[in-house]
Amino acid sequence: MKKTISEVDPRSLAGKTAVVRVDFNVPLEGREVTDDRRIAESLPTIELLRGAGARVVLLSHLGRPDGQAKEEFSLAPVAARLEELLKAPVAFVRAPRRAEVQSAVRALPAGGVALLENTRFLAGDEDNDRDLAAFWASLGDLFVNDAFGVAHRAHASTSGLAEAMRAKGGQSVAGLLMARELRFLEEALRSPERPFTAILGGSKISSKIGVISALLARVDHLLIGGAMANTFFRAMGLATGTSLVEEDSLAVAEKLLGEGEGRLVLPVDCVVAPELSDGAPSRAVARESVPGDMMIVDIGPKTRAAFAEEIGRSRSIVWNGPMGVFEIEPFAAGTIAIAHAVAAACERGALGVIGGGDSGAAVERAGVADRVTHVSTGGGASIKLLAGGRLPGRDSLDDRA
Ligand code: ADP
Ligand code: MG
């Protein structure tokens, strides 16, 4: 268990400076933040520190500027949105020069907030440069990591900074969002209430083989949808028409079918269409009857009902990956149905955790984000955790006493 900022005595924070890594990697259109969820999710951590009278120095990356200062990846629009959400001034520190960063931090009043420009404008961040991590650590008295979305990366602003802070005698602790993500994804799944059902979908089986095997070992049922199911269909000898299939993964799919006997549940029917477009005529067919000139774009109505029933019987549910090409409205029904089934189960007391960028967007679109237990802010990090992998951003934090 990792130490969390809420376990640090607030009296010890007054007048101190907290260096806080957040994940403000939000979508922008021009200079407008189009989705501020990630900013909003870290507000409790920032408010806790300010309330205790600490100065808050925020670090975040945005996009992939590859170690160069590129205006399109500037955090300036994020600083503006953060000011609105906090209803307090935010000192945005553009200057890359260390002396200027230091004086901007020193000028902060108690409870004041500064946001430094995109950490990835400096090549040292992704290279996990020790000197850069030590500089960031030198700006404060403790390090708070609230950036679950990049916890699977060992960068200077994540694990490097945690180690540098410890080296100079300061604490490195989890922020409230980080702690919440870990609690739901890691701890709750370690000893889940049963039945425990996982739902996996999305486009690629190859990127999620680790998750499939790790979950198969722990769940009572693993429901598979999305294009991922197509590769399993082919491994079962079914015809899949023009559907997206990963030929290279057929052998793995076959092996997983064997391992998952009795627990791995595949769709019994699917929605097929001649092409991926809004106006394409689509219809439901049994999985044995996919026409040669059509592609599978969603799970069918029988599968939706069967999956919803299984979800309804479950006490713990993990979901990653949409059931179909949900970006195209007529092919979103399967994904939306699963979102509603998970929400209904949560309302009856089940634990429902959603991981993955597209799955999170789907739950949001279905309008049930507030009705499920937890929607993770981290795509790659949540998948890595579900697969039993290690997260350097988490591992580098102080252990709870
Ligand atoms: P997440 O981001 O939640 O981890 P993925 O990135 O793995 O999910 O997969 C999401 C993508 O999978 C979506 O863009 C969706 O259109 C695609 N997808 C789902 N089902 C199919 C299908 N049957 N054929 C093609 N693409 C699909
Ligand atoms: Mg995705």
Coordinates of C-alpha atoms and ligand atoms in Angstrom, one line a residue:
M1 CA 0.0 0.0 0.0
K2 CA 1.2 3.4 -0.9
K3 CA 1.0 6.5 1.3
T4 CA -1.6 9.0 0.2
I5 CA -1.6 12.8 0.7
S6 CA -4.7 12.5 3.0
E7 CA -2.5 10.6 5.4
V8 CA 0.0 13.4 5.7
D9 CA -0.7 15.7 8.7
P10 CA -2.1 18.9 7.2
R11 CA -0.4 21.0 9.9
S12 CA 2.9 19.8 8.5
L13 CA 2.0 21.2 5.1
A14 CA 1.5 24.8 6.1
G15 CA 4.0 27.1 4.4
K16 CA 5.5 24.1 2.5
T17 CA 5.8 23.7 -1.2
A18 CA 4.3 20.6 -2.9
V19 CA 5.5 19.6 -6.3
V20 CA 2.5 17.9 -7.9
R21 CA 2.5 15.8 -11.0
V22 CA -0.9 15.8 -12.6
D23 CA -2.2 14.4 -15.9
F24 CA -3.6 17.5 -17.7
N25 CA -3.1 15.8 -21.1
V26 CA -6.6 17.0 -22.2
P27 CA -8.0 17.3 -25.8
L28 CA -7.6 20.8 -27.3
E29 CA -9.2 22.4 -30.3
G30 CA -7.1 25.4 -31.1
R31 CA -6.7 27.2 -27.7
E32 CA -9.9 25.6 -26.2
V33 CA -10.0 22.7 -23.8
T34 CA -12.8 20.5 -25.2
D35 CA -12.9 18.0 -22.2
D36 CA -11.7 19.2 -18.8
R37 CA -12.4 15.9 -16.9
R38 CA -8.8 15.3 -16.2
I39 CA -8.3 18.7 -14.8
A40 CA -11.5 18.5 -12.6
E41 CA -10.4 15.0 -11.3
S42 CA -7.3 16.5 -9.7
L43 CA -9.0 19.5 -8.1
P44 CA -9.5 17.7 -4.8
T45 CA -5.8 17.1 -4.4
I46 CA -5.0 20.7 -5.3
E47 CA -7.7 22.0 -2.9
L48 CA -6.5 19.8 -0.1
L49 CA -2.9 21.2 -0.4
R50 CA -4.1 24.8 -0.7
G51 CA -6.4 24.4 2.2
A52 CA -3.5 23.3 4.3
G53 CA -1.6 26.4 3.4
A54 CA 0.9 24.8 1.0
R55 CA 2.2 26.3 -2.2
V56 CA 1.3 24.0 -5.2
V57 CA 3.6 23.6 -8.1
L58 CA 1.9 21.6 -10.9
L59 CA 3.7 19.6 -13.5
S60 CA 2.0 18.0 -16.5
H61 CA 2.7 16.8 -20.0
L62 CA 0.4 17.5 -23.0
G63 CA 0.6 15.5 -26.2
R64 CA 3.9 14.4 -27.8
P65 CA 6.1 17.5 -28.5
D66 CA 9.1 15.2 -28.4
G67 CA 11.4 17.3 -26.3
Q68 CA 10.8 20.6 -28.1
A69 CA 8.8 23.7 -27.2
K70 CA 5.9 23.6 -29.7
E71 CA 3.2 26.2 -29.2
E72 CA 0.4 23.8 -30.2
F73 CA 1.3 21.7 -27.1
S74 CA 1.4 24.6 -24.7
L75 CA -0.4 24.2 -21.4
A76 CA -1.5 27.9 -21.5
P77 CA -5.2 27.0 -22.3
V78 CA -5.1 24.5 -19.5
A79 CA -3.8 27.1 -17.0
A80 CA -6.8 29.3 -18.1
R81 CA -9.3 26.5 -17.6
L82 CA -7.7 25.6 -14.2
E83 CA -8.1 29.2 -13.0
E84 CA -11.9 29.0 -13.9
L85 CA -12.3 25.7 -12.1
L86 CA -10.3 26.7 -9.0
K87 CA -11.7 30.2 -8.9
A88 CA -8.2 31.3 -7.9
P89 CA -5.3 32.7 -9.8
V90 CA -2.8 30.3 -11.4
A91 CA 0.7 31.5 -12.2
F92 CA 1.6 30.0 -15.6
V93 CA 5.4 29.6 -15.9
R94 CA 6.3 29.5 -19.5
A95 CA 10.0 30.1 -19.1
P96 CA 12.2 27.0 -19.5
R97 CA 15.1 28.7 -17.7
R98 CA 15.6 27.2 -14.2
A99 CA 16.3 30.5 -12.5
E100 CA 13.0 31.9 -13.7
V101 CA 11.1 28.8 -12.6
Q102 CA 12.7 29.1 -9.2
S103 CA 11.8 32.8 -8.8
A104 CA 8.2 32.2 -9.9
V105 CA 7.9 29.4 -7.3
R106 CA 9.4 31.6 -4.6
A107 CA 7.0 34.4 -5.4
L108 CA 3.9 32.2 -4.7
P109 CA 1.9 33.1 -1.6
A110 CA 0.9 30.3 0.8
G111 CA -2.0 28.5 -0.9
G112 CA -0.9 29.8 -4.2
V113 CA -0.8 27.7 -7.4
A114 CA 1.7 27.6 -10.3
L115 CA 1.6 25.5 -13.4
L116 CA 4.8 24.9 -15.2
E117 CA 4.9 24.6 -19.0
N118 CA 4.6 21.2 -20.7
T119 CA 7.2 18.8 -19.1
R120 CA 7.8 17.2 -22.5
F121 CA 9.1 20.4 -23.9
L122 CA 12.3 19.2 -22.2
A123 CA 13.8 16.0 -23.7
G124 CA 14.9 15.0 -20.2
D125 CA 11.3 14.2 -19.1
E126 CA 10.7 11.1 -21.3
D127 CA 14.4 10.2 -21.0
N128 CA 14.0 10.1 -17.2
D129 CA 16.9 12.4 -16.8
R130 CA 18.2 12.4 -13.2
D131 CA 19.4 16.0 -13.2
L132 CA 16.0 17.3 -14.5
A133 CA 14.2 15.2 -11.8
A134 CA 16.5 16.6 -9.1
F135 CA 15.8 20.1 -10.3
W136 CA 12.0 19.6 -10.1
A137 CA 12.5 18.0 -6.6
S138 CA 14.5 21.1 -5.5
L139 CA 11.4 23.3 -6.1
G140 CA 9.5 21.8 -3.1
D141 CA 9.4 19.9 0.1
L142 CA 7.3 17.0 -0.9
F143 CA 6.2 15.3 -4.1
V144 CA 2.6 14.3 -4.8
N145 CA 1.8 12.1 -7.8
D146 CA -1.8 12.4 -9.0
A147 CA -1.0 11.4 -12.7
F148 CA -2.5 7.9 -12.9
G149 CA -2.7 8.3 -16.7
V150 CA 1.1 8.2 -17.0
A151 CA 1.8 5.9 -14.1
H152 CA 2.9 3.2 -16.6
R153 CA 5.8 5.4 -17.7
A154 CA 9.1 5.8 -15.9
H155 CA 9.7 9.5 -16.7
A156 CA 11.6 12.3 -14.9
S157 CA 8.4 13.9 -13.9
T158 CA 6.9 10.7 -12.5
S159 CA 9.1 8.0 -10.9
G160 CA 12.3 10.0 -11.4
L161 CA 10.9 12.9 -9.4
A162 CA 9.6 10.6 -6.6
E163 CA 13.1 9.1 -6.2
A164 CA 14.8 12.5 -6.3
M165 CA 12.5 13.8 -3.7
R166 CA 13.2 10.8 -1.4
A167 CA 16.9 11.3 -2.0
K168 CA 16.7 14.8 -0.6
G169 CA 14.7 13.6 2.4
G170 CA 11.2 14.6 1.2
Q171 CA 8.1 12.5 1.0
S172 CA 6.7 11.1 -2.2
V173 CA 3.0 10.3 -1.9
A174 CA 0.0 9.5 -4.0
G175 CA -2.6 12.2 -4.7
L176 CA -6.3 11.6 -4.1
L177 CA -7.0 10.7 -7.8
M178 CA -4.0 8.3 -8.0
A179 CA -5.2 6.7 -4.7
R180 CA -8.7 6.3 -6.0
E181 CA -7.6 4.7 -9.2
L182 CA -5.3 2.3 -7.4
R183 CA -8.0 1.4 -4.9
F184 CA -10.6 0.4 -7.5
L185 CA -8.3 -1.1 -10.1
E186 CA -5.8 -2.9 -7.9
E187 CA -7.1 -3.6 -4.5
A188 CA -10.8 -4.3 -5.2
L189 CA -9.8 -6.7 -8.0
R190 CA -7.3 -8.5 -5.7
S191 CA -10.2 -10.1 -3.7
P192 CA -13.3 -9.3 -5.7
E193 CA -16.8 -10.2 -4.5
R194 CA -18.0 -13.0 -6.8
P195 CA -19.3 -13.6 -9.4
F196 CA -16.6 -11.5 -11.0
T197 CA -17.2 -10.8 -14.7
A198 CA -14.8 -9.0 -17.1
I199 CA -15.9 -7.6 -20.4
L200 CA -13.2 -7.0 -23.1
G201 CA -13.6 -5.5 -26.5
G202 CA -12.0 -3.0 -28.8
S203 CA -10.1 -3.5 -32.0
K204 CA -7.0 -5.4 -31.2
I205 CA -6.5 -8.7 -29.5
S206 CA -2.7 -8.4 -29.9
S207 CA -2.5 -5.3 -27.6
K208 CA -4.6 -7.0 -24.9
I209 CA -3.4 -10.6 -24.8
G210 CA -1.7 -9.9 -21.4
V211 CA -5.0 -8.6 -20.0
I212 CA -7.0 -11.6 -21.4
S213 CA -4.7 -14.2 -19.8
A214 CA -4.4 -12.3 -16.5
L215 CA -8.2 -11.8 -16.2
L216 CA -9.0 -15.4 -17.3
A217 CA -7.1 -16.6 -14.3
R218 CA -9.2 -14.5 -11.9
V219 CA -12.7 -14.1 -13.3
D220 CA -15.7 -16.3 -13.3
H221 CA -16.7 -15.1 -16.8
L222 CA -14.9 -13.2 -19.5
L223 CA -17.2 -11.7 -22.1
I224 CA -15.6 -10.9 -25.4
G225 CA -17.0 -8.4 -27.9
G226 CA -15.6 -5.9 -30.5
A227 CA -13.2 -6.8 -33.3
M228 CA -11.4 -8.9 -30.7
A229 CA -14.1 -11.5 -31.0
N230 CA -13.6 -11.9 -34.7
T231 CA -10.1 -13.3 -34.2
F232 CA -11.6 -15.9 -31.8
F233 CA -14.4 -16.7 -34.4
R234 CA -11.7 -17.4 -37.0
A235 CA -9.8 -19.5 -34.5
M236 CA -13.0 -21.5 -34.1
G237 CA -13.2 -22.1 -37.8
L238 CA -16.0 -19.6 -38.5
A239 CA -16.2 -17.4 -41.6
T240 CA -15.8 -13.7 -40.8
G241 CA -16.3 -12.0 -44.2
T242 CA -14.5 -8.7 -44.5
S243 CA -14.2 -8.2 -40.7
L244 CA -11.1 -6.9 -39.0
V245 CA -9.2 -10.1 -38.0
E246 CA -5.6 -10.3 -36.7
E247 CA -4.2 -13.3 -38.6
D248 CA -1.0 -13.2 -36.5
S249 CA -3.0 -13.8 -33.3
L250 CA -4.9 -16.9 -34.4
A251 CA -2.6 -19.3 -32.6
V252 CA -2.9 -17.2 -29.3
A253 CA -6.6 -17.0 -29.7
E254 CA -6.8 -20.8 -30.1
K255 CA -4.7 -21.3 -26.9
L256 CA -6.9 -18.8 -25.0
L257 CA -10.0 -20.7 -26.1
G258 CA -8.6 -23.8 -24.6
E259 CA -7.5 -22.1 -21.3
G260 CA -10.8 -20.3 -21.0
E261 CA -13.1 -23.3 -21.5
G262 CA -16.3 -22.6 -19.6
R263 CA -15.3 -19.0 -18.7
L264 CA -14.6 -17.3 -22.0
V265 CA -17.9 -16.2 -23.5
L266 CA -18.1 -15.2 -27.2
P267 CA -21.0 -13.5 -29.0
V268 CA -23.6 -15.8 -30.5
D269 CA -24.8 -13.2 -33.0
C270 CA -23.5 -10.0 -34.6
V271 CA -24.5 -6.9 -36.5
V272 CA -22.9 -6.9 -40.0
A273 CA -22.6 -4.1 -42.6
P274 CA -21.0 -3.9 -46.0
E275 CA -18.8 -0.9 -44.9
L276 CA -18.0 1.3 -42.0
S277 CA -20.4 4.2 -42.7
D278 CA -23.5 5.8 -41.1
G279 CA -25.8 5.0 -44.0
A280 CA -24.7 1.4 -44.6
P281 CA -27.5 -1.1 -44.4
S282 CA -26.9 -3.3 -41.4
R283 CA -28.6 -6.4 -40.0
A284 CA -28.1 -9.0 -37.3
V285 CA -27.0 -12.5 -38.1
A286 CA -25.9 -15.6 -36.2
R287 CA -22.2 -15.9 -35.8
E288 CA -22.2 -18.9 -38.2
S289 CA -23.8 -16.9 -40.9
V290 CA -21.6 -13.9 -41.6
P291 CA -21.8 -13.2 -45.4
G292 CA -18.6 -13.2 -47.3
D293 CA -18.9 -9.5 -48.4
M294 CA -19.9 -8.1 -45.0
M295 CA -18.1 -7.1 -41.8
I296 CA -18.9 -7.5 -38.2
V297 CA -19.5 -4.1 -36.7
D298 CA -21.2 -4.8 -33.3
I299 CA -22.5 -7.6 -31.1
G300 CA -26.1 -8.7 -32.0
P301 CA -29.3 -8.4 -29.9
K302 CA -29.1 -12.0 -28.5
T303 CA -25.6 -11.4 -27.3
R304 CA -26.6 -8.0 -25.8
A305 CA -29.3 -9.7 -23.8
A306 CA -27.0 -12.6 -22.7
F307 CA -24.2 -10.3 -21.7
A308 CA -26.5 -8.0 -19.8
E309 CA -27.9 -11.0 -17.9
E310 CA -24.4 -12.2 -17.0
I311 CA -23.5 -8.7 -15.9
G312 CA -26.7 -8.4 -13.9
R313 CA -25.7 -11.5 -11.9
S314 CA -22.2 -10.2 -11.1
R315 CA -21.0 -8.6 -7.9
S316 CA -17.7 -7.3 -9.5
I317 CA -17.4 -6.1 -13.1
V318 CA -14.4 -4.8 -15.1
W319 CA -14.9 -3.5 -18.6
N320 CA -12.4 -2.5 -21.2
G321 CA -13.0 -1.9 -24.9
P322 CA -16.2 -1.2 -26.8
M323 CA -18.4 -4.0 -28.2
G324 CA -18.5 -2.5 -31.7
V325 CA -17.6 0.5 -33.9
F326 CA -19.4 2.7 -31.4
E327 CA -18.1 5.9 -33.1
I328 CA -20.7 5.3 -35.8
E329 CA -24.1 5.7 -34.3
P330 CA -25.9 2.7 -35.9
F331 CA -23.1 0.4 -34.6
A332 CA -23.1 1.7 -31.0
A333 CA -26.1 -0.2 -29.7
G334 CA -24.1 -3.1 -28.3
T335 CA -21.7 -0.8 -26.4
I336 CA -24.5 1.4 -25.1
A337 CA -26.4 -1.7 -23.9
I338 CA -23.4 -3.0 -22.0
A339 CA -22.9 0.5 -20.4
H340 CA -26.5 0.5 -19.2
A341 CA -26.2 -3.1 -17.9
V342 CA -23.0 -2.2 -15.9
A343 CA -24.7 1.0 -14.5
A344 CA -27.8 -1.0 -13.5
A345 CA -25.6 -3.6 -11.7
C346 CA -23.7 -0.8 -9.9
E347 CA -27.0 0.6 -8.7
R348 CA -27.8 -2.8 -7.2
G349 CA -24.5 -2.7 -5.2
A350 CA -22.0 -4.3 -7.6
L351 CA -18.6 -2.8 -8.1
G352 CA -18.2 -1.6 -11.7
V353 CA -14.8 -0.3 -13.0
I354 CA -14.3 1.0 -16.5
G355 CA -10.8 1.2 -17.9
G356 CA -9.6 2.4 -21.3
G357 CA -9.9 5.7 -23.3
D358 CA -12.5 4.6 -25.8
S359 CA -14.5 2.7 -23.2
G360 CA -14.6 5.7 -20.9
A361 CA -15.8 7.8 -23.8
A362 CA -18.5 5.2 -24.5
V363 CA -19.8 5.3 -20.9
E364 CA -19.8 9.0 -21.1
R365 CA -21.8 8.9 -24.3
A366 CA -24.3 6.5 -22.9
G367 CA -24.8 9.0 -20.1
V368 CA -24.1 6.6 -17.3
A369 CA -20.6 7.8 -16.2
D370 CA -22.1 9.0 -12.8
R371 CA -23.8 5.7 -12.2
V372 CA -20.8 3.3 -12.4
T373 CA -18.4 2.9 -9.5
H374 CA -15.3 4.2 -11.3
V375 CA -14.3 5.4 -14.7
S376 CA -10.5 5.3 -14.9
T377 CA -8.7 8.4 -16.3
G378 CA -5.9 6.2 -17.5
G379 CA -6.1 4.0 -20.7
G380 CA -2.7 2.4 -21.0
A381 CA -2.1 2.5 -17.2
S382 CA -5.4 0.8 -16.4
I383 CA -4.8 -2.0 -19.0
K384 CA -1.3 -2.6 -17.7
L385 CA -2.6 -2.8 -14.1
L386 CA -5.4 -5.2 -15.1
A387 CA -2.8 -7.4 -16.9
G388 CA -0.9 -7.6 -13.7
G389 CA 1.9 -5.3 -14.9
R390 CA 3.9 -2.9 -12.8
L391 CA 3.4 0.9 -12.7
P392 CA 6.7 2.8 -12.1
G393 CA 4.6 5.9 -11.2
R394 CA 3.0 4.0 -8.4
D395 CA 5.9 1.8 -7.3
S396 CA 8.2 4.8 -6.8
L397 CA 6.0 6.3 -4.1
D398 CA 6.5 5.9 -0.3
D399 CA 5.0 2.9 1.3
R400 CA 2.3 3.4 4.0
A401 CA 3.9 3.2 7.4
Ligands
ADP1 P1 -10.0 1.3 -25.3 O1 -9.5 2.6 -25.7 O2 -11.3 1.4 -24.4 O3 -9.0 0.4 -24.6 P2 -9.5 0.1 -27.9 O4 -8.7 1.3 -28.2 O5 -8.9 -1.2 -27.7 O6 -10.5 0.5 -26.6 O7 -10.6 -0.1 -29.0 C1 -11.5 0.8 -29.4 C2 -11.8 0.7 -30.9 O8 -12.2 -0.6 -31.3 C3 -12.8 1.7 -31.4 O9 -12.3 2.7 -32.2 C4 -13.8 0.8 -32.1 O10 -14.3 1.4 -33.3 C5 -13.0 -0.4 -32.4 N1 -13.9 -1.6 -32.7 C6 -14.7 -2.2 -31.8 N2 -15.4 -3.2 -32.4 C7 -14.9 -3.2 -33.7 C8 -15.2 -4.0 -34.9 N3 -16.1 -5.0 -34.8 N4 -14.6 -3.8 -36.0 C9 -13.7 -2.8 -36.1 N5 -13.4 -2.0 -35.1 C10 -14.0 -2.2 -33.9
MG2 MG -8.3 3.2 -27.4

